Amino acid sequence: MNSKPRFRLPGLPGPFPKKTLVAAGVAVVAIVAAVATMAWRRWPESPRPLAYGQFEKKLVEGGVARVKIAPGELSGELVEKVAGKAVRFRTPWPNAERDERLAGLLAKHVPGGNYEADAGPSAGWSSAATLGILIALVATFVVLSRMGGVGSVVAFGKSRHKLYERQDDPVTFDDVAGIDEAVGELREVVEFLRRPEKYQALGGRIPKGILLVGPPGTGKTLLAKAVAGEAGVPFFSLSGSDFVEMFAGVGAARVRNLFAQAESKAPSLIFIDELDAIGKARSAGGVGHHDERDQTLNQLLVAMDGFASNRGIIVMAATNRPETLDAALVRPGRFDRNIVVDRPDLVGREQILKVHARNVPIGEGLDLRQIAAMTPGFVGADLANLVNEAALLAARKNKSQVDRHDFEEGVERVVAGPEKRQRVIRRDEQLRIAHHEAGHALVARSLPGTDPVHKVSIVGRGAGMGGFTMYRPEDDRFLHTQSWLIDHIRTLLGGTVAEELTYGEVSDGATSDLQRATQVARKMVAEFGMSPRLGRVSYQTQGRSPFLPGGGANDSSWSERTAREIDLEVRRILDDALRSTRELLERRRPALEAVADALMERETIDAAQLQEILDRFPDAP
């Protein structure tokens, strides 16, 4: 038998049926509407304000019909009428009830002695009204306190953390892959939380603060959860922005409340995500000064450096902006251990794929190492998204297992977006795209040391992408030589040069290729010291995060003459790359046309099909 839905109002007994709440709400609205209507109908017209001199003049002339004497004022009706109604008046007069002359005038000039005195509210009524207001305020305060949350007055200064107690299925180090060095550093923390007396007996002290730094999505939060799951201790999790409010002092109060609750459950673990929200370097006022954030940071510094050195609380924090943190926060004794959670390598990506593919039926013959080789630069969050995309694609095709084609399609969706097969492209534009992608693929296969081409397609993906050439590196590359960077620029320019050779002009479809090529050339000159004209000098901007994409050299950090020299060197590198790429494609023009024709016929060709075409048109010496 299905029970009727019932609801509990915060701070009130219950639960109540839904129909009862609806009926009560309708009744309240009806009562309020009726009272408002009656009050509007009975609300008297606003009285006309009269100065005391005007009132006395009208009184002597016989123009006042009725008078009421109240404390501090006179009110009543005039003889004159407007629309058949007597005009009401109001005259402020502080001494009205004590003015003997006024009493004589009223007795003489008000017709029929039609005047009276109003003593005002009694002392008992005033006391009752005051008591009623106090009771209403206390009741409102109690209800808000019992409701809790953001709207609670009592909870305003409380920490907004989430508390994870011992769970049946906690996150452990088995759920973390690809960052073995970071896991090894944190096992000591787990051991201290499990057996703190082992270290305290020898006078040892575990680091109070552990700072996890690395790019977004590499698993910093997952590592903190794994530490709490392995140690089996309470886990307090919150973000740095949860401390800061528009009212000064609230963040500091929340820090005190957080550490008080953590001490009551010690040993425990506090995890602060995005620490840079409250831990930025303090300024001496002026532009960008933030009193609330500074007070919150000061309280955090005091809380982490208290007198009790072994109180069983470990603070972990994560950030991808370590260069912005205050020096007092990262000194020994506070966050004195930094663990870099970097992007995983090829082996790490394979391990992460295996973790996320535990509950996914994998088809026979699928080699996750090959899939990991197709994902250079991917972090744990990207790989989790890849596995999910592959599973969704297999389910969409009514498959019982996820095979290699689903994972490859998932990689393409994550990197370039979904296919746009419904996009109508003119045949001449499609042929131009085919020559463009064929130029990329041919240059990449003709140069030594470049990454192997995995797939070439002229099927549009994402926003504005007419085609793509996908590469599959055989190994992760951590060092890039000058010759490799130049070959990479030539590969990026291969599409533009192929269009120019075929049609005599270029299109705007190569914008992203030109931007990436220019960026690589500028880094070679301004950061890597690979320019013979400028020498081994780096103009890299200091202070930007090494874990975030973007950034670059700051033009204000050198003279205009140096900036011009950098621009000339960038132009020279790009011009040399364009000239050598044009010579290569002119020499292999038949192969370029053959690859473009194959793309027009099949729309997509893989590495084996590309190699078959190139074997028919070998490179001339």
XYZ file of C-alpha atoms in Angstrom:
621
model
C 0.000 0.000 0.000
C 1.488 3.347 -1.073
C 1.624 5.920 1.699
C 0.768 9.525 1.009
C 3.713 11.919 0.720
C 4.501 13.588 4.000
C 6.768 16.526 4.719
C 8.518 17.887 7.796
C 8.901 21.607 8.273
C 12.243 22.662 9.802
C 11.870 23.579 13.443
C 8.278 22.304 13.707
C 6.769 18.944 14.660
C 5.675 16.685 11.867
C 5.724 15.145 9.405
C 2.631 16.576 7.717
C 0.712 15.202 4.702
C 1.117 17.153 1.503
C -2.639 17.900 1.284
C -2.591 19.357 4.803
C 0.240 21.717 3.931
C -1.495 22.817 0.728
C -4.780 23.422 2.557
C -3.023 25.368 5.289
C -1.245 27.510 2.722
C -4.494 28.270 0.878
C -6.184 29.197 4.160
C -3.377 31.548 5.154
C -3.461 33.255 1.758
C -7.255 33.641 1.950
C -7.120 35.137 5.460
C -4.379 37.582 4.503
C -6.323 38.638 1.396
C -9.549 39.165 3.393
C -7.811 41.215 6.070
C -6.050 43.327 3.448
C -9.355 43.960 1.618
C -11.158 44.998 4.791
C -8.312 47.222 5.875
C -8.229 48.867 2.459
C -11.978 49.542 2.516
C -11.929 50.876 6.069
C -8.720 52.828 5.766
C -9.624 56.465 6.253
C -8.490 59.137 3.926
C -5.269 60.794 4.937
C -5.973 63.884 7.075
C -5.055 67.352 5.865
C -2.033 68.727 7.746
C -2.725 72.084 9.403
C -0.340 74.317 11.303
C -1.539 75.330 14.727
C -2.065 78.953 13.627
C -4.283 77.839 10.715
C -6.206 75.537 13.055
C -6.782 78.332 15.582
C -7.927 80.708 12.814
C -10.440 78.188 11.447
C -11.592 77.451 14.995
C -12.349 81.134 15.718
C -14.089 81.515 12.341
C -16.322 78.508 13.112
C -14.794 76.240 10.519
C -14.062 73.299 12.872
C -16.841 70.749 13.447
C -15.163 68.130 15.637
C -11.888 67.988 17.629
C -10.023 65.190 19.397
C -7.159 66.047 21.738
C -4.429 63.371 21.751
C -0.952 63.463 23.309
C 1.088 65.753 21.095
C -1.510 66.524 18.423
C -5.041 67.705 17.558
C -7.232 65.929 15.008
C -10.825 66.059 13.888
C -13.121 67.243 11.076
C -13.693 70.602 9.419
C -17.052 72.079 8.547
C -16.234 72.169 4.844
C -16.904 69.039 2.815
C -15.445 67.505 -0.350
C -17.591 65.119 -2.414
C -20.113 65.036 0.442
C -17.525 63.979 3.029
C -16.119 66.052 5.857
C -12.476 66.999 5.506
C -10.289 65.492 8.230
C -7.346 67.423 9.633
C -4.296 66.835 11.817
C -2.413 69.507 13.773
C 0.778 68.683 15.719
C 0.734 70.502 19.069
C 2.960 69.123 21.871
C 1.133 71.068 24.632
C -2.402 70.313 23.494
C -3.471 68.466 26.639
C -2.047 71.199 28.952
C -3.038 74.347 27.045
C -5.766 76.098 29.124
C -6.259 78.763 26.444
C -6.960 76.036 23.882
C -9.569 74.517 26.191
C -11.371 77.880 26.398
C -11.333 78.322 22.617
C -12.724 74.815 22.087
C -15.526 75.409 24.606
C -16.436 78.692 22.925
C -16.164 77.933 19.206
C -16.744 74.173 18.688
C -20.460 73.753 18.025
C -22.315 71.633 20.586
C -19.148 71.048 22.648
C -18.195 68.367 20.124
C -14.632 67.805 21.366
C -12.986 65.082 23.444
C -9.657 64.013 24.869
C -7.737 60.808 23.978
C -5.426 59.692 26.773
C -3.512 57.312 24.463
C -2.551 53.725 25.197
C -2.478 52.693 28.834
C 0.648 51.555 30.624
C -0.620 47.961 30.681
C -1.288 47.992 26.943
C 2.163 49.406 26.198
C 3.793 46.775 28.386
C 1.799 44.022 26.685
C 2.766 45.294 23.227
C 6.450 45.462 24.166
C 6.315 41.973 25.622
C 4.609 40.663 22.493
C 7.332 42.125 20.277
C 10.036 40.533 22.426
C 8.292 37.151 22.310
C 8.005 37.410 18.501
C 11.726 38.213 18.173
C 12.735 35.326 20.437
C 10.455 32.918 18.544
C 11.913 34.039 15.200
C 15.446 33.559 16.511
C 14.638 30.052 17.807
C 13.007 29.008 14.499
C 15.980 30.285 12.471
C 18.380 28.494 14.792
C 16.514 25.190 14.408
C 16.337 25.574 10.627
C 20.142 25.803 10.275
C 21.886 26.208 6.928
C 22.734 29.487 5.228
C 19.665 31.222 6.579
C 20.476 30.448 10.195
C 21.801 33.201 12.395
C 23.590 30.717 14.620
C 25.068 28.732 11.706
C 26.369 31.824 9.894
C 29.772 31.544 11.518
C 29.927 27.743 11.319
C 32.115 25.913 8.846
C 30.404 24.648 5.695
C 32.440 21.488 5.452
C 31.220 18.043 4.490
C 32.050 15.328 7.007
C 32.735 11.808 5.790
C 32.770 9.292 8.614
C 33.753 5.633 8.298
C 31.991 4.203 5.259
C 31.250 0.681 4.090
C 32.954 1.246 0.730
C 35.646 3.898 1.289
C 38.073 5.198 -1.320
C 41.495 3.591 -0.894
C 44.852 3.679 -2.620
C 43.643 0.833 -4.844
C 41.342 3.375 -6.492
C 44.289 5.666 -7.257
C 46.525 4.905 -10.223
C 49.139 6.620 -12.325
C 50.634 8.693 -9.463
C 52.619 6.102 -7.532
C 55.144 8.651 -6.220
C 52.432 10.736 -4.581
C 50.819 7.612 -3.110
C 54.141 6.560 -1.623
C 54.543 9.949 0.059
C 51.086 9.708 1.610
C 51.400 6.194 3.010
C 53.442 7.641 5.865
C 50.548 9.966 6.666
C 48.188 7.008 6.792
C 50.522 5.184 9.150
C 50.638 8.186 11.488
C 46.852 8.475 11.557
C 46.579 4.768 12.340
C 49.353 4.558 14.943
C 50.431 8.037 16.067
C 52.123 6.642 19.178
C 54.752 4.955 16.982
C 56.117 8.341 15.924
C 55.415 10.204 19.148
C 57.412 7.663 21.169
C 60.551 8.617 19.226
C 59.807 12.329 19.299
C 58.826 12.372 15.657
C 56.350 14.824 14.232
C 54.316 14.262 11.135
C 53.977 17.278 8.833
C 51.004 19.348 9.877
C 50.179 20.425 6.371
C 50.476 18.571 3.076
C 50.074 20.627 -0.079
C 49.046 18.828 -3.266
C 49.958 20.819 -6.367
C 49.305 19.882 -9.949
C 47.135 20.520 -13.007
C 43.340 20.281 -12.691
C 41.924 16.773 -12.876
C 45.054 14.869 -11.848
C 43.438 13.355 -8.743
C 44.370 15.650 -5.845
C 40.950 15.370 -4.184
C 40.900 11.629 -4.832
C 44.239 11.288 -3.055
C 42.889 13.066 0.029
C 39.846 10.799 0.122
C 42.099 7.760 -0.249
C 44.199 8.859 2.742
C 41.057 9.195 4.867
C 39.733 5.860 3.597
C 42.971 4.021 4.300
C 43.322 5.499 7.769
C 39.628 5.130 8.612
C 39.401 8.583 10.203
C 36.833 11.383 9.800
C 37.382 13.403 6.648
C 36.443 17.110 6.627
C 36.208 18.382 3.049
C 35.503 21.922 1.881
C 36.637 24.516 -0.637
C 38.635 27.633 0.033
C 35.760 29.798 -1.158
C 33.528 28.362 1.613
C 35.388 30.496 4.147
C 35.089 33.891 2.507
C 31.993 36.058 2.978
C 31.207 39.717 2.417
C 31.249 40.288 6.204
C 34.674 40.651 7.762
C 35.404 38.083 10.446
C 33.039 35.350 9.234
C 35.800 33.397 7.491
C 37.993 33.474 10.582
C 35.083 32.225 12.691
C 34.538 29.359 10.268
C 38.198 28.389 10.482
C 37.980 28.275 14.276
C 34.781 26.225 14.112
C 36.325 23.785 11.603
C 39.405 23.089 13.723
C 37.294 22.804 16.876
C 35.158 20.087 15.270
C 38.221 18.345 13.841
C 39.857 18.282 17.294
C 36.710 16.760 18.795
C 37.024 13.861 16.324
C 40.829 13.526 16.316
C 42.632 11.842 14.732
C 41.052 13.402 11.669
C 41.893 14.836 8.274
C 40.974 18.286 6.948
C 41.045 18.795 3.189
C 40.818 22.308 1.699
C 40.364 22.369 -2.046
C 41.464 25.410 -4.078
C 43.579 26.781 -1.237
C 44.590 29.810 -3.307
C 41.084 31.260 -2.748
C 42.117 32.208 0.825
C 45.886 31.661 0.812
C 47.046 34.326 -1.638
C 49.926 36.510 -0.589
C 48.779 39.359 1.643
C 49.163 42.917 0.451
C 49.718 46.132 2.385
C 46.431 47.675 1.263
C 45.551 49.547 -1.896
C 44.134 47.954 -4.997
C 43.217 44.293 -4.513
C 43.313 44.469 -0.717
C 40.779 42.166 0.926
C 40.354 42.432 4.697
C 38.078 39.402 5.013
C 40.432 37.097 3.117
C 43.432 38.371 5.069
C 41.681 37.755 8.391
C 40.718 34.265 7.261
C 44.309 33.524 6.225
C 45.635 34.861 9.535
C 43.291 32.607 11.481
C 44.316 29.612 9.367
C 47.987 30.356 10.073
C 47.302 30.516 13.814
C 45.211 27.321 13.764
C 47.948 25.371 11.968
C 50.699 26.599 14.267
C 49.131 26.134 17.706
C 50.835 24.965 20.889
C 49.570 21.382 20.579
C 51.952 19.948 17.999
C 50.646 16.366 17.993
C 46.909 16.791 18.333
C 46.055 14.268 15.612
C 44.915 16.684 12.913
C 46.465 16.684 9.459
C 45.563 19.432 7.012
C 45.724 18.635 3.313
C 45.134 21.212 0.617
C 45.134 21.288 -3.149
C 45.915 24.074 -5.592
C 47.113 24.618 -9.124
C 48.416 28.109 -8.306
C 51.239 27.488 -5.795
C 53.116 30.614 -6.878
C 50.338 32.845 -5.466
C 50.351 31.397 -1.930
C 51.545 33.456 1.025
C 55.076 32.663 2.176
C 53.926 32.252 5.792
C 51.519 29.526 4.704
C 54.054 27.276 3.004
C 56.881 27.649 5.492
C 58.055 24.649 7.581
C 55.622 23.986 10.389
C 52.511 24.613 8.330
C 52.301 23.317 4.761
C 55.812 21.993 4.949
C 55.474 19.077 2.531
C 54.657 19.643 -1.124
C 53.570 16.711 -3.272
C 53.430 17.274 -7.014
C 50.551 15.417 -8.652
C 51.583 15.752 -12.276
C 50.075 14.457 -15.489
C 50.491 10.684 -15.764
C 52.889 9.120 -18.246
C 52.053 6.304 -20.656
C 52.220 3.588 -17.977
C 50.223 5.725 -15.566
C 47.500 6.365 -18.139
C 47.222 2.663 -18.780
C 46.810 2.000 -15.046
C 44.171 4.722 -14.754
C 42.234 3.249 -17.670
C 42.288 -0.156 -15.963
C 40.900 1.368 -12.754
C 38.043 3.119 -14.526
C 37.335 0.106 -16.724
C 36.789 -2.284 -13.803
C 33.025 -2.258 -14.170
C 33.030 -1.990 -17.954
C 32.807 -5.190 -20.065
C 35.905 -4.999 -22.250
C 35.959 -6.789 -25.589
C 38.597 -9.375 -26.413
C 41.724 -8.113 -28.086
C 41.469 -4.615 -26.651
C 44.887 -3.329 -25.591
C 44.490 -0.430 -23.166
C 48.136 0.459 -23.674
C 47.369 1.408 -27.284
C 44.483 3.551 -26.082
C 46.777 5.153 -23.497
C 49.287 5.929 -26.258
C 46.568 7.885 -28.076
C 45.980 10.143 -25.081
C 49.179 12.130 -24.411
C 48.565 14.914 -21.950
C 45.352 13.393 -20.588
C 44.801 13.539 -16.821
C 42.750 11.200 -14.658
C 39.522 13.154 -15.177
C 39.991 13.049 -18.966
C 40.582 9.295 -18.907
C 37.506 8.713 -16.732
C 35.493 10.730 -19.239
C 37.010 8.672 -22.066
C 35.911 5.371 -20.517
C 32.429 6.754 -19.962
C 32.178 8.010 -23.557
C 33.280 4.606 -24.892
C 30.677 2.818 -22.752
C 27.947 5.197 -23.930
C 28.923 4.708 -27.563
C 28.811 0.909 -27.172
C 25.404 1.095 -25.495
C 24.136 3.339 -28.270
C 25.093 0.632 -30.788
C 23.441 -2.107 -28.658
C 26.752 -3.868 -28.010
C 27.367 -6.200 -25.117
C 31.041 -5.221 -24.799
C 33.155 -2.135 -25.346
C 35.746 -2.694 -28.071
C 38.664 -0.814 -29.552
C 36.566 1.162 -32.034
C 34.436 2.546 -29.205
C 37.524 3.724 -27.309
C 39.042 5.288 -30.418
C 35.783 7.074 -31.143
C 35.725 8.166 -27.497
C 39.210 9.671 -27.835
C 38.106 11.592 -30.896
C 34.990 12.861 -29.110
C 36.991 14.012 -26.084
C 39.681 15.707 -28.181
C 37.695 17.143 -31.088
C 34.018 16.779 -30.154
C 31.200 14.737 -31.725
C 30.901 14.203 -35.446
C 28.884 16.716 -37.486
C 27.618 14.449 -40.246
C 24.454 16.491 -40.691
C 26.521 19.547 -41.588
C 26.133 20.197 -45.322
C 29.509 21.086 -46.901
C 29.956 22.036 -50.553
C 32.032 19.609 -52.591
C 34.678 22.193 -53.468
C 35.093 23.056 -49.756
C 35.243 19.368 -48.892
C 37.973 18.882 -51.504
C 39.923 21.800 -50.021
C 39.628 20.230 -46.562
C 40.847 16.917 -47.991
C 43.975 18.580 -49.432
C 44.524 20.409 -46.143
C 44.431 17.258 -44.011
C 46.433 15.330 -46.604
C 49.134 17.999 -46.305
C 49.327 17.505 -42.533
C 49.527 13.719 -42.847
C 52.064 13.705 -45.681
C 54.454 16.126 -43.964
C 54.227 14.179 -40.702
C 55.025 10.887 -42.448
C 57.897 12.428 -44.427
C 59.825 13.962 -41.526
C 61.972 11.948 -39.119
C 61.105 11.844 -35.457
C 57.511 13.030 -35.765
C 54.615 11.177 -34.135
C 52.990 8.466 -36.288
C 49.706 9.390 -37.957
C 46.827 7.347 -36.536
C 43.835 8.586 -38.529
C 42.972 11.251 -41.095
C 39.364 12.385 -41.563
C 37.406 15.096 -43.328
C 34.290 14.564 -41.206
C 33.607 17.731 -39.261
C 33.754 17.662 -35.470
C 33.064 20.184 -32.760
C 32.579 23.864 -33.519
C 34.015 24.849 -36.869
C 36.417 21.888 -37.290
C 36.144 20.671 -40.875
C 38.543 17.716 -40.473
C 41.387 16.433 -38.346
C 44.615 14.459 -38.379
C 45.171 12.358 -35.268
C 48.603 11.213 -34.123
C 49.551 8.351 -31.822
C 52.895 8.865 -30.076
C 54.764 5.669 -29.367
C 56.264 7.008 -26.126
C 55.859 10.044 -23.915
C 58.234 12.850 -24.800
C 59.571 14.947 -21.929
C 62.351 16.777 -23.788
C 61.914 18.489 -27.137
C 64.951 19.240 -29.274
C 65.184 22.184 -31.610
C 64.946 19.972 -34.696
C 61.844 18.232 -33.337
C 60.145 21.576 -32.672
C 60.944 22.783 -36.182
C 59.516 19.559 -37.665
C 56.436 20.077 -35.502
C 55.998 23.578 -36.939
C 56.385 22.186 -40.464
C 53.702 19.602 -39.734
C 51.343 22.320 -38.517
C 51.991 24.375 -41.659
C 51.529 21.388 -43.971
C 47.788 22.034 -44.401
C 48.236 25.700 -45.326
C 51.004 24.943 -47.836
C 48.945 22.133 -49.415
C 46.047 24.542 -49.996
C 48.395 27.129 -51.483
C 49.975 24.621 -53.878
C 46.609 23.278 -55.021
C 44.493 26.437 -55.227
C 47.021 29.267 -55.303
C 45.593 30.790 -52.130
C 44.796 29.823 -48.557
C 41.542 29.843 -46.566
C 40.680 30.800 -43.014
C 40.457 27.136 -42.002
C 44.127 27.116 -41.031
C 43.806 29.756 -38.299
C 44.372 27.370 -35.387
C 47.375 25.788 -37.151
C 48.992 29.193 -37.631
C 48.358 30.155 -34.004
C 49.912 26.965 -32.670
C 52.906 27.223 -35.018
C 53.492 30.853 -34.033
C 53.229 29.953 -30.346
C 55.841 27.200 -30.686
C 58.196 29.500 -32.616
C 57.812 32.272 -30.018
C 58.594 29.873 -27.180
C 61.692 28.697 -29.045
C 62.942 32.280 -29.241
C 61.708 33.875 -26.005
C 61.797 30.953 -23.566
C 63.971 28.104 -24.829
C 66.939 30.188 -26.028
C 66.951 28.503 -29.463
C 67.694 31.632 -31.493
C 71.257 32.209 -32.726
C 70.449 35.903 -33.091
C 69.281 36.463 -29.492
C 71.506 33.828 -27.922
C 70.867 31.592 -24.964
C 68.571 34.041 -23.191
C 65.139 33.266 -21.748
C 62.470 35.944 -21.556
C 59.936 33.735 -19.863
C 57.570 35.561 -17.526
C 58.075 34.658 -13.890
C 55.128 34.012 -11.581
C 52.692 32.177 -13.820
C 51.532 28.743 -12.806
C 53.408 25.844 -14.398
C 50.299 23.687 -13.972
C 47.872 25.820 -15.981
C 47.758 26.164 -19.777
C 48.274 29.502 -21.468
C 50.441 32.278 -20.259
C 53.478 33.277 -22.186
C 56.091 35.952 -22.356
C 55.279 39.419 -21.064
C 56.110 42.100 -23.605
C 56.591 44.678 -20.842
C 59.549 42.791 -19.368
C 61.980 43.894 -22.068
C 62.698 46.831 -24.331
C 60.974 47.608 -27.613
C 64.162 46.752 -29.495
C 64.252 43.294 -27.895
C 60.585 42.773 -28.685
C 61.267 43.626 -32.323
C 64.189 41.194 -32.410
C 61.936 38.457 -31.023
C 59.273 39.172 -33.642
C 61.852 39.068 -36.438
C 63.236 35.744 -35.217
C 59.746 34.237 -34.957
C 59.046 35.403 -38.503
C 62.336 33.899 -39.739
C 61.605 30.483 -38.182
C 58.107 30.416 -39.700
C 59.376 31.533 -43.120
C 62.073 28.839 -43.145
C 59.517 26.212 -42.130
C 57.111 27.355 -44.872
C 59.844 27.212 -47.514
C 61.025 23.699 -46.575
C 57.443 22.420 -46.273
C 56.578 23.799 -49.719
C 59.614 22.052 -51.234
C 58.600 18.754 -49.595
C 54.998 18.870 -50.839
C 56.042 19.943 -54.340
C 58.345 16.934 -54.467
C 55.577 14.598 -53.248
C 52.683 16.192 -55.124
C 51.368 12.869 -56.554
C 51.165 11.374 -53.058
C 49.329 14.497 -51.838
C 46.699 14.170 -54.560
C 46.328 10.434 -53.929
C 45.703 10.945 -50.203
C 43.186 13.722 -50.940
C 41.349 11.490 -53.423
C 41.214 8.671 -50.872
C 39.752 11.043 -48.285
C 37.090 12.219 -50.743
C 36.177 8.598 -51.439
C 36.252 7.176 -47.888
C 36.066 10.333 -45.683
C 38.367 8.635 -43.152
C 41.563 6.625 -43.607
C 43.650 4.945 -40.913
C 47.393 4.448 -40.608
C 47.484 1.228 -42.677
C 45.509 2.748 -45.545
C 47.709 5.847 -45.501
C 50.844 3.706 -45.623
C 49.435 1.749 -48.560
C 48.965 4.961 -50.542
C 52.423 6.296 -49.693
C 54.043 3.015 -50.716
C 52.720 3.577 -54.245
C 54.337 7.030 -54.342
C 57.761 6.796 -52.692
C 59.608 9.967 -51.801
C 62.067 11.045 -54.458
C 65.606 11.700 -53.204
